[in-house]
């Protein structure tokens, strides 16, 4: 898959994140719970080194609840601070401060020794495209912010978003590059909408998506589109039946594969197929060390 992430882009991103690192206490990587492996950037380890970090597992409203819990446990066992959130509806936000504070114990102890009573935690948000960085920052600033403004005393004027509970965010998130080299990862990113459809063969993508969904649970498509059991013998047949049921038909009764493909993928991206997690903790075996 041909995506525009050149080494130059990566270096610039790294430099930007590195430059902002000294302004913050902790870095929060936002990950999409529907694809918690594919939407995580393993190269972040190299940039952050021993900087404290937290994972915000986002889009919890779109992913399977049981799986959400498994992913939280999984990343906690790996030693991360983890918070499950729904950035669109401002769910889970209250847990971010306490989890971050737990990781920054030393900083607060040192401040206490010096008789400084600051409670503020400054956080940088990072993540690959489409995981919900802007939504998170917008939602948290709308619902909870008291003020946003320039902080004097730093060389470059940086905007901060302050929240009621002593959390401050850099107002622009760091956009990380995804790891496309792995075919499965690239497909998951495309399914989730992280890669623009325009640059892909959407019919082919949908074909693979149907196969993926059916490997998870055939009832998902069956229930949503009223499909008969016999059509599951063949993925094209599944597409055809959905097209017929939904009127994705061209002149002369031909199937409109483009239209039906878009319809199915859009339904997934709008969570109309239900709460679906495409990656399970079992899938991670073998690539474990990267994360
Ligand atoms: N249902 C749901 N949708 C979400 C959530 N978080 C983000 N979204 C949606 O996901 C899409 C992408 O969100 P953005 O906030 O634009 O993602 P981003 O990380 O800023 O993406 P880039 O700017 O491309 O890097 C939007 O359609 C959001 O409405 C969530 O927790 N739940
Ligand atoms: Mg954004």
mmCIF file of N, CA and C and ligand atoms in Angstrom, residues 5 30 32 34 57-63 85-91 93 125-139 173-176 192-194 196 269-271, ligand 1:
data_model
loop_
_atom_site.group_PDB
_atom_site.id
_atom_site.type_symbol
_atom_site.label_atom_id
_atom_site.label_comp_id
_atom_site.label_asym_id
_atom_site.label_seq_id
_atom_site.Cartn_x
_atom_site.Cartn_y
_atom_site.Cartn_z
ATOM 1 N N UNK A 5 4.178 8.587 3.722
ATOM 2 C CA UNK A 5 4.980 8.854 4.913
ATOM 3 C C UNK A 5 6.438 8.625 4.551
ATOM 4 N N UNK A 30 -2.849 8.255 22.218
ATOM 5 C CA UNK A 30 -4.225 7.819 21.995
ATOM 6 C C UNK A 30 -4.219 6.671 20.993
ATOM 7 N N UNK A 32 -6.843 3.582 19.081
ATOM 8 C CA UNK A 32 -8.221 3.245 18.711
ATOM 9 C C UNK A 32 -8.534 1.825 19.195
ATOM 10 N N UNK A 34 -10.743 -0.242 18.543
ATOM 11 C CA UNK A 34 -11.166 -1.231 17.556
ATOM 12 C C UNK A 34 -9.953 -1.950 16.964
ATOM 13 N N UNK A 57 -6.953 4.559 25.724
ATOM 14 C CA UNK A 57 -7.633 3.644 24.808
ATOM 15 C C UNK A 57 -8.970 4.267 24.446
ATOM 16 N N UNK A 58 -9.058 4.796 23.233
ATOM 17 C CA UNK A 58 -10.200 5.632 22.853
ATOM 18 C C UNK A 58 -11.220 4.873 21.999
ATOM 19 N N UNK A 59 -12.365 5.504 21.797
ATOM 20 C CA UNK A 59 -13.483 4.965 21.013
ATOM 21 C C UNK A 59 -14.079 3.741 21.697
ATOM 22 N N UNK A 60 -14.081 3.774 23.027
ATOM 23 C CA UNK A 60 -14.614 2.634 23.778
ATOM 24 C C UNK A 60 -16.083 2.389 23.443
ATOM 25 N N UNK A 61 -16.785 3.435 23.015
ATOM 26 C CA UNK A 61 -18.198 3.264 22.659
ATOM 27 C C UNK A 61 -18.375 2.482 21.361
ATOM 28 N N UNK A 62 -17.319 2.389 20.554
ATOM 29 C CA UNK A 62 -17.433 1.704 19.262
ATOM 30 C C UNK A 62 -16.908 0.275 19.303
ATOM 31 N N UNK A 63 -16.205 -0.074 20.370
ATOM 32 C CA UNK A 63 -15.544 -1.378 20.428
ATOM 33 C C UNK A 63 -16.216 -2.278 21.459
ATOM 34 N N UNK A 85 -11.214 5.472 27.370
ATOM 35 C CA UNK A 85 -12.025 6.687 27.214
ATOM 36 C C UNK A 85 -12.946 6.624 25.990
ATOM 37 N N UNK A 86 -13.882 7.538 25.963
ATOM 38 C CA UNK A 86 -14.707 7.798 24.780
ATOM 39 C C UNK A 86 -14.632 9.314 24.609
ATOM 40 N N UNK A 87 -13.737 9.717 23.710
ATOM 41 C CA UNK A 87 -13.436 11.157 23.586
ATOM 42 C C UNK A 87 -14.629 11.950 23.078
ATOM 43 N N UNK A 88 -15.471 11.294 22.290
ATOM 44 C CA UNK A 88 -16.616 12.003 21.712
ATOM 45 C C UNK A 88 -17.628 12.388 22.786
ATOM 46 N N UNK A 89 -17.817 11.496 23.756
ATOM 47 C CA UNK A 89 -18.820 11.747 24.796
ATOM 48 C C UNK A 89 -18.199 12.044 26.154
ATOM 49 N N UNK A 90 -16.905 12.353 26.154
ATOM 50 C CA UNK A 90 -16.191 12.745 27.380
ATOM 51 C C UNK A 90 -16.291 11.696 28.484
ATOM 52 N N UNK A 91 -16.215 10.435 28.122
ATOM 53 C CA UNK A 91 -16.262 9.378 29.138
ATOM 54 C C UNK A 91 -14.853 8.943 29.541
ATOM 55 N N UNK A 93 -12.706 10.502 31.337
ATOM 56 C CA UNK A 93 -11.719 11.581 31.491
ATOM 57 C C UNK A 93 -11.237 11.738 32.939
ATOM 58 N N UNK A 125 -0.411 15.157 23.904
ATOM 59 C CA UNK A 125 -1.206 14.117 23.248
ATOM 60 C C UNK A 125 -0.534 13.739 21.936
ATOM 61 N N UNK A 126 -0.342 12.450 21.721
ATOM 62 C CA UNK A 126 0.187 11.992 20.437
ATOM 63 C C UNK A 126 -0.638 10.804 19.936
ATOM 64 N N UNK A 127 -0.507 10.516 18.661
ATOM 65 C CA UNK A 127 -1.213 9.360 18.096
ATOM 66 C C UNK A 127 -1.216 9.415 16.588
ATOM 67 N N UNK A 128 -1.472 8.279 15.980
ATOM 68 C CA UNK A 128 -1.534 8.221 14.511
ATOM 69 C C UNK A 128 -2.832 8.907 14.048
ATOM 70 N N UNK A 129 -2.981 9.172 12.755
ATOM 71 C CA UNK A 129 -4.206 9.822 12.276
ATOM 72 C C UNK A 129 -5.480 9.051 12.643
ATOM 73 N N UNK A 130 -6.537 9.805 12.894
ATOM 74 C CA UNK A 130 -7.895 9.270 13.067
ATOM 75 C C UNK A 130 -8.191 8.593 14.415
ATOM 76 N N UNK A 131 -7.248 8.580 15.335
ATOM 77 C CA UNK A 131 -7.518 7.914 16.617
ATOM 78 C C UNK A 131 -8.363 8.772 17.564
ATOM 79 N N UNK A 132 -8.484 10.075 17.238
ATOM 80 C CA UNK A 132 -9.345 10.941 18.065
ATOM 81 C C UNK A 132 -8.606 11.998 18.860
ATOM 82 N N UNK A 133 -7.418 12.375 18.409
ATOM 83 C CA UNK A 133 -6.629 13.375 19.135
ATOM 84 C C UNK A 133 -7.363 14.714 19.223
ATOM 85 N N UNK A 134 -7.836 15.197 18.057
ATOM 86 C CA UNK A 134 -8.505 16.506 18.044
ATOM 87 C C UNK A 134 -9.812 16.449 18.822
ATOM 88 N N UNK A 135 -10.536 15.353 18.657
ATOM 89 C CA UNK A 135 -11.803 15.199 19.375
ATOM 90 C C UNK A 135 -11.555 15.269 20.878
ATOM 91 N N UNK A 136 -10.522 14.555 21.318
ATOM 92 C CA UNK A 136 -10.193 14.553 22.747
ATOM 93 C C UNK A 136 -9.900 15.965 23.235
ATOM 94 N N UNK A 137 -9.019 16.654 22.522
ATOM 95 C CA UNK A 137 -8.630 17.996 22.955
ATOM 96 C C UNK A 137 -9.828 18.952 22.910
ATOM 97 N N UNK A 138 -10.636 18.836 21.851
ATOM 98 C CA UNK A 138 -11.828 19.697 21.765
ATOM 99 C C UNK A 138 -12.810 19.408 22.884
ATOM 100 N N UNK A 139 -13.072 18.142 23.110
ATOM 101 C CA UNK A 139 -14.070 17.782 24.117
ATOM 102 C C UNK A 139 -13.601 18.191 25.504
ATOM 103 N N UNK A 173 -1.800 18.378 19.037
ATOM 104 C CA UNK A 173 -1.275 17.039 19.298
ATOM 105 C C UNK A 173 -0.156 16.670 18.331
ATOM 106 N N UNK A 174 0.652 15.718 18.724
ATOM 107 C CA UNK A 174 1.703 15.198 17.846
ATOM 108 C C UNK A 174 1.129 14.091 16.980
ATOM 109 N N UNK A 175 1.227 14.273 15.676
ATOM 110 C CA UNK A 175 0.682 13.248 14.766
ATOM 111 C C UNK A 175 1.777 12.241 14.423
ATOM 112 N N UNK A 176 1.560 11.013 14.803
ATOM 113 C CA UNK A 176 2.546 9.968 14.532
ATOM 114 C C UNK A 176 2.202 9.251 13.237
ATOM 115 N N UNK A 192 -10.706 0.990 9.415
ATOM 116 C CA UNK A 192 -11.145 1.917 10.472
ATOM 117 C C UNK A 192 -11.338 3.336 9.952
ATOM 118 N N UNK A 193 -10.818 3.611 8.752
ATOM 119 C CA UNK A 193 -10.967 4.947 8.181
ATOM 120 C C UNK A 193 -9.739 5.816 8.386
ATOM 121 N N UNK A 194 -8.652 5.217 8.873
ATOM 122 C CA UNK A 194 -7.440 6.004 9.122
ATOM 123 C C UNK A 194 -6.688 6.317 7.825
ATOM 124 N N UNK A 196 -7.279 7.314 3.753
ATOM 125 C CA UNK A 196 -8.341 7.809 2.855
ATOM 126 C C UNK A 196 -8.746 6.757 1.824
ATOM 127 N N UNK A 269 -17.675 2.058 10.187
ATOM 128 C CA UNK A 269 -17.022 3.261 10.728
ATOM 129 C C UNK A 269 -17.970 4.102 11.570
ATOM 130 N N UNK A 270 -19.269 3.941 11.341
ATOM 131 C CA UNK A 270 -20.238 4.665 12.173
ATOM 132 C C UNK A 270 -20.799 3.771 13.268
ATOM 133 N N UNK A 271 -20.173 2.638 13.465
ATOM 134 C CA UNK A 271 -20.561 1.667 14.504
ATOM 135 C C UNK A 271 -21.994 1.148 14.321
HETATM 136 N N1 LIG B 1 -17.786 7.261 18.501
HETATM 137 C C1 LIG B 1 -16.617 7.868 18.720
HETATM 138 N N2 LIG B 1 -16.039 8.563 17.736
HETATM 139 C C2 LIG B 1 -14.855 9.167 17.984
HETATM 140 C C3 LIG B 1 -14.235 9.101 19.243
HETATM 141 N N3 LIG B 1 -13.080 9.800 19.179
HETATM 142 C C4 LIG B 1 -13.007 10.287 17.924
HETATM 143 N N4 LIG B 1 -14.068 9.896 17.188
HETATM 144 C C5 LIG B 1 -14.308 10.165 15.760
HETATM 145 O O1 LIG B 1 -13.185 9.687 15.037
HETATM 146 C C6 LIG B 1 -12.910 10.517 13.911
HETATM 147 C C7 LIG B 1 -11.475 11.002 13.956
HETATM 148 O O2 LIG B 1 -11.303 11.841 15.095
HETATM 149 P P1 LIG B 1 -10.240 13.040 15.133
HETATM 150 O O3 LIG B 1 -10.353 13.679 16.446
HETATM 151 O O4 LIG B 1 -10.379 13.887 13.932
HETATM 152 O O5 LIG B 1 -8.882 12.216 15.023
HETATM 153 P P2 LIG B 1 -7.395 12.787 14.984
HETATM 154 O O6 LIG B 1 -6.579 11.838 15.774
HETATM 155 O O7 LIG B 1 -7.348 14.206 15.379
HETATM 156 O O8 LIG B 1 -7.045 12.618 13.441
HETATM 157 P P3 LIG B 1 -5.975 13.454 12.544
HETATM 158 O O9 LIG B 1 -6.228 14.910 12.748
HETATM 159 O O10 LIG B 1 -6.252 12.968 11.153
HETATM 160 O O11 LIG B 1 -4.604 13.043 12.990
HETATM 161 C C8 LIG B 1 -13.943 11.636 13.971
HETATM 162 O O12 LIG B 1 -15.012 11.292 13.130
HETATM 163 C C9 LIG B 1 -14.399 11.634 15.429
HETATM 164 O O13 LIG B 1 -15.708 12.099 15.599
HETATM 165 C C10 LIG B 1 -14.880 8.326 20.286
HETATM 166 O O14 LIG B 1 -14.405 8.155 21.412
HETATM 167 N N5 LIG B 1 -16.070 7.750 19.959
#
